[in-house]
Coordinates of C-alpha atoms and ligand atoms in Angstrom, one line a residue:
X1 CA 133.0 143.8 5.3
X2 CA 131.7 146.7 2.8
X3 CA 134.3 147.1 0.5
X4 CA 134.7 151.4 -0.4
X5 CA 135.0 153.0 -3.5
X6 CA 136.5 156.5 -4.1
X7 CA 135.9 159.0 -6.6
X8 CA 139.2 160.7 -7.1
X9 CA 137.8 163.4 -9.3
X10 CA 141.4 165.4 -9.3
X11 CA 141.0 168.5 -11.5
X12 CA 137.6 167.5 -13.0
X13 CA 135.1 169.7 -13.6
X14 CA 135.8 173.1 -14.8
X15 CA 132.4 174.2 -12.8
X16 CA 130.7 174.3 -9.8
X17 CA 127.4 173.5 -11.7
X18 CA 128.8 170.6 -13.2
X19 CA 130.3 169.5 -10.4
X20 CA 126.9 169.9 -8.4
X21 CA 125.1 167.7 -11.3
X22 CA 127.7 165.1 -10.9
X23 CA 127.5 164.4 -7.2
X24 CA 123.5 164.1 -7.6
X25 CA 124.4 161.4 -10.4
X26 CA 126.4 159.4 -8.1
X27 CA 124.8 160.0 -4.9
X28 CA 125.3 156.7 -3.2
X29 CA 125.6 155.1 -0.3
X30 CA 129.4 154.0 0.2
X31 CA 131.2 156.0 -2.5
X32 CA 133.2 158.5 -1.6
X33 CA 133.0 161.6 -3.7
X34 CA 136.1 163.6 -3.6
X35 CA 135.8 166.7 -5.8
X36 CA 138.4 169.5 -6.6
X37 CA 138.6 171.8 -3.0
X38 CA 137.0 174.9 -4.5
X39 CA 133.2 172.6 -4.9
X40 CA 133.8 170.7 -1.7
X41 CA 130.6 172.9 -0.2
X42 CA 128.6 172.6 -3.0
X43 CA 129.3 169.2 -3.2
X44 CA 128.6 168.8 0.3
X45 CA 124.9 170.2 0.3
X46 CA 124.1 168.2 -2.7
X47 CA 125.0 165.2 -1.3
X48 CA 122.6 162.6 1.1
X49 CA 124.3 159.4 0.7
X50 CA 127.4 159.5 -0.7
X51 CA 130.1 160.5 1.4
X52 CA 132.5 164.2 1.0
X53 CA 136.2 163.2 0.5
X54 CA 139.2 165.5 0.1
X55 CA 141.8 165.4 -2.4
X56 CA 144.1 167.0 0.2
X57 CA 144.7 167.8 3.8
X58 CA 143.4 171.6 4.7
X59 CA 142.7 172.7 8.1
X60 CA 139.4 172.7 8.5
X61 CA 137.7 169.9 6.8
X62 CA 136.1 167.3 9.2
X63 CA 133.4 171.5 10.0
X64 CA 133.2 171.3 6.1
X65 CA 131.1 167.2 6.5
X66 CA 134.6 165.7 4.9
X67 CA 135.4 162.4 6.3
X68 CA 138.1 161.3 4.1
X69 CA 141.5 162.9 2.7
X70 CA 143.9 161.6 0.2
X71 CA 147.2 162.1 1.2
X72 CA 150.3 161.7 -1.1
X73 CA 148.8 161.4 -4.0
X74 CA 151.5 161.3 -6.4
X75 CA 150.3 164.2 -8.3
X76 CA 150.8 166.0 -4.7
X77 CA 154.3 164.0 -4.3
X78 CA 155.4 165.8 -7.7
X79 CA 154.2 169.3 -6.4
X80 CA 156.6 169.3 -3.6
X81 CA 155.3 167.1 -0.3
X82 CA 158.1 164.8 0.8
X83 CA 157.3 162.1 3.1
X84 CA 157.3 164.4 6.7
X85 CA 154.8 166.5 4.9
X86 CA 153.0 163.0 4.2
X87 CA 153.6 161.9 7.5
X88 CA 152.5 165.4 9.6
X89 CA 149.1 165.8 6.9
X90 CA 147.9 162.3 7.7
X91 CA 148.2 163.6 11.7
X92 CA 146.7 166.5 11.2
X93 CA 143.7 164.6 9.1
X94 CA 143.2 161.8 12.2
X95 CA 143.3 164.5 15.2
X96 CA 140.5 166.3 12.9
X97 CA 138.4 163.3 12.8
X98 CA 139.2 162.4 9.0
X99 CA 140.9 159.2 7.6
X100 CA 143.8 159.7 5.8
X101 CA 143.8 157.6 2.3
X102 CA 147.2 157.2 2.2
X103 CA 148.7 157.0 -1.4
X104 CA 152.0 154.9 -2.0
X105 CA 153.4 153.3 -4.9
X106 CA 156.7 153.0 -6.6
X107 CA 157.4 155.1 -9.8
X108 CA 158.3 153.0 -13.1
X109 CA 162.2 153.5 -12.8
X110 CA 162.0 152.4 -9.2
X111 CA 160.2 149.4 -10.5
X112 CA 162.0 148.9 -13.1
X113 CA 165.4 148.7 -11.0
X114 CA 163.8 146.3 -8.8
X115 CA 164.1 149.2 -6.1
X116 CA 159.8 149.1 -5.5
X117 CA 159.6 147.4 -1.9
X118 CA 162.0 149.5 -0.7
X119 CA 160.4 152.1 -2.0
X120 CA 156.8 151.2 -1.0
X121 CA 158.2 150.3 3.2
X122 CA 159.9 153.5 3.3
X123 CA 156.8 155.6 2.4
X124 CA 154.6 153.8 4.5
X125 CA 157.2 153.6 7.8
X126 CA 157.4 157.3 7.0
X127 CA 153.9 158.3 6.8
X128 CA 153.2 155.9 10.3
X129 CA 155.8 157.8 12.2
X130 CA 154.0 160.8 13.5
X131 CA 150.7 158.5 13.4
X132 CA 152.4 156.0 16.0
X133 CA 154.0 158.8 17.7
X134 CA 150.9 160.7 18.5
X135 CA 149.0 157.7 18.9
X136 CA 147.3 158.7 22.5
X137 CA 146.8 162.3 21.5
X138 CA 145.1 160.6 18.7
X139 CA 141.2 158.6 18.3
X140 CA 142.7 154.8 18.2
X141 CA 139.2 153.8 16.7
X142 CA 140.0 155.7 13.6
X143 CA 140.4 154.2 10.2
X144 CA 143.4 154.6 8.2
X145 CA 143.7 153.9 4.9
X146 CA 146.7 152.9 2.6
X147 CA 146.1 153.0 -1.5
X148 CA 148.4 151.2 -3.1
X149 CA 148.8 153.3 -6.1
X150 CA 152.0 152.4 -8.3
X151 CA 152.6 155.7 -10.5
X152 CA 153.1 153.9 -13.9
X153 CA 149.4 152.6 -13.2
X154 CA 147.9 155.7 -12.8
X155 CA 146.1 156.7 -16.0
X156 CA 147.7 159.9 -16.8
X157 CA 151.3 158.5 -16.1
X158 CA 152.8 158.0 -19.8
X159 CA 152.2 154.3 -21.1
X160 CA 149.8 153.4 -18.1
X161 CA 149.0 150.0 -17.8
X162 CA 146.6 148.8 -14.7
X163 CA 148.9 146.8 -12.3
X164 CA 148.2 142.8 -12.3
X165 CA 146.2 141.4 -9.4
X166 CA 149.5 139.4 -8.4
X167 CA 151.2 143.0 -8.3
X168 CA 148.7 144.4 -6.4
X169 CA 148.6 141.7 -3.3
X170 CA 152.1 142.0 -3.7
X171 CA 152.4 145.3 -3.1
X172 CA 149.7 145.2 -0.2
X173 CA 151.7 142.5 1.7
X174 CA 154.5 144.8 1.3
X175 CA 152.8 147.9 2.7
X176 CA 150.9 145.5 5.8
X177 CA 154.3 143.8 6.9
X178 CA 155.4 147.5 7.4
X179 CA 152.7 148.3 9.2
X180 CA 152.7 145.2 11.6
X181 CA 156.5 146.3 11.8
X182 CA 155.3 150.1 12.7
X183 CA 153.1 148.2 15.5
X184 CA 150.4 150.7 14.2
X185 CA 147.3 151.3 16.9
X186 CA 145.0 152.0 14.5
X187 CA 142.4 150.0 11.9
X188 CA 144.3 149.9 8.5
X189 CA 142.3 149.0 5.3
X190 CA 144.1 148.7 2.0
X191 CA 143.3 149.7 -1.3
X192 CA 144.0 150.2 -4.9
X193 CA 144.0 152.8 -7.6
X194 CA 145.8 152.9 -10.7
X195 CA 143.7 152.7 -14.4
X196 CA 140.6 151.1 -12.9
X197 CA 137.5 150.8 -15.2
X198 CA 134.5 148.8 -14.9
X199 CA 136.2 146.1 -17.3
X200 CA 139.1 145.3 -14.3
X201 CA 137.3 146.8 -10.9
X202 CA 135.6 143.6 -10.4
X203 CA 139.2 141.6 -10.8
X204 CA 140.4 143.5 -8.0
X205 CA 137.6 144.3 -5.1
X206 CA 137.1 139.8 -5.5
X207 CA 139.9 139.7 -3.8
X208 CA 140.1 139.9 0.1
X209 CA 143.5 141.5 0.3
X210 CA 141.8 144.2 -1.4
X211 CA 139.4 146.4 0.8
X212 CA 138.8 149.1 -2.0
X213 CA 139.6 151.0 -5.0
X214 CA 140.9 154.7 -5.5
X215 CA 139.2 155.7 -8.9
X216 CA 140.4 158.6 -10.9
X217 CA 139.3 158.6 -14.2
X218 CA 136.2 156.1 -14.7
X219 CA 134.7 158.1 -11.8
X220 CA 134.0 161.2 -14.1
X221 CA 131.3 159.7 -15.6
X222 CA 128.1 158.3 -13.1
X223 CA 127.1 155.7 -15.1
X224 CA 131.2 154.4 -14.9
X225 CA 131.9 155.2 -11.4
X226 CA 128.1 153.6 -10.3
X227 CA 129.2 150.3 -12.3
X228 CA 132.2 150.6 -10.3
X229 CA 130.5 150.5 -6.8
X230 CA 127.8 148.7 -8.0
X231 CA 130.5 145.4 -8.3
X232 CA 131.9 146.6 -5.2
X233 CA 128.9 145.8 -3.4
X234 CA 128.6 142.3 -4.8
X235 CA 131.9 141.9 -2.6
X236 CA 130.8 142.1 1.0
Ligands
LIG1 P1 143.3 156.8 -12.5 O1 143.7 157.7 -11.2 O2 142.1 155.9 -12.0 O3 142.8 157.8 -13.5 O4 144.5 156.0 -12.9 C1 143.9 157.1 -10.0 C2 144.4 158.2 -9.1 O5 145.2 159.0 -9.5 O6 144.1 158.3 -7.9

């Protein structure tokens, strides 16, 4: 199975423009460029291959060519949305025809105090509940996604290290034995993000538990983020 490959490109670029000349550089079947909401339509026209991804829920994206939404990013867990709002976005997403990329992960003092399966079940049993709930109002056939994104990996968290490949299939069989718990209806892929560069991608998408990667950083820069897929397609 193709393995995907998202470009999380979070508050990069300052411009349109720029923005335009960076989806033509990575315009690629099978990456998923997600660029800051206010380009998503200039993005979108300048785009044939690549696919449009959001960093966020909003109401009207699937009309906007977006297929994908990041949900729970931890940058959006700091601004405020607590797991309901997790939980009710990811709803919203599926009944609009988008798959939610589900971000969870445990922060550094949860990991640190041993606390981080706890931490990882509850987000995911949290952001399944409205999902399972509303599962007939809702396309079955859909694809969910869950990233597996522990916050000390992510590369603007202080002293970011990239999580071990042992920690990552760790922390994917913790998030798929809560969602075999959940008795989820729908297809569930897994992924990772958390410091990935073209030095430790291919590490991670070798390995079967891992469907994917969630790339912030390295997937400013085409020539990075095309290495990037590039291994991912190696992987099928
Ligand atoms: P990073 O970001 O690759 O820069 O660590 C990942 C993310 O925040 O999704």
């Amino acid at each position: 199975m193709n393995k995907l490959v998202i470009a999380n490109w979070k508050e990069y670029p300052a411009s349109v423009d720029e923005a335009v000349s960076l989806a033509r550089a990575c315009d690629i079947s099978g990456l998923v460029l997600c660029p800051p909401h206010a380009f998503l339509d200039e993005v979108s026209a300048a785009i044939e291959r690549a696919s449009l991804g959001a960093q966020d829920y909003a109401p009207d994206l699937s009309s906007r060519g977006v297929r994908y939404a990041i949900i729970g990013h931890s940058d959006r867990r700091k601004a405020g949305d607590t797991d309901d709002i997790v939980a009710e976005k990811a709803a919203l997403a599926l009944d609009d025809g988008v798959s939610p990329v589900i971000c969870v992960g445990e922060s550094r003092a949860e990991r640190e105090g041993g606390d981080a399966d706890r931490a990882i079940r509850s987000q995911v049993i949290s952001a399944l509940s409205r999902l399972t709930a509303h599962a007939k109002d809702l396309p079955v056939s859909s694809t969910i996604y869950f990233a597996y994104e522990p916050v000390w990996a992510i590369s603007t968290a202080p002293h970011a290290v990239p999580a071990t490949l042992s920690d990552i299939v760790h922390g994917i069989s913790v998030i798929k034995e809560a969602v075999l718990h959940a008795d989820c209806p729908f297809v569930v892929r897994y992924l990772y993000g958390g410091s990935v560069t073209e030095e430790n991608a291919g590490i991670f998408l070798a390995a079967d538990d891992i469907h994917g990667l969630l790339v912030g950083g390295a997937s400013r820069d085409a020539s990075r983020i095309k290495n990037i897929w590039q291994q991912s397609q190696k992987q099928h």
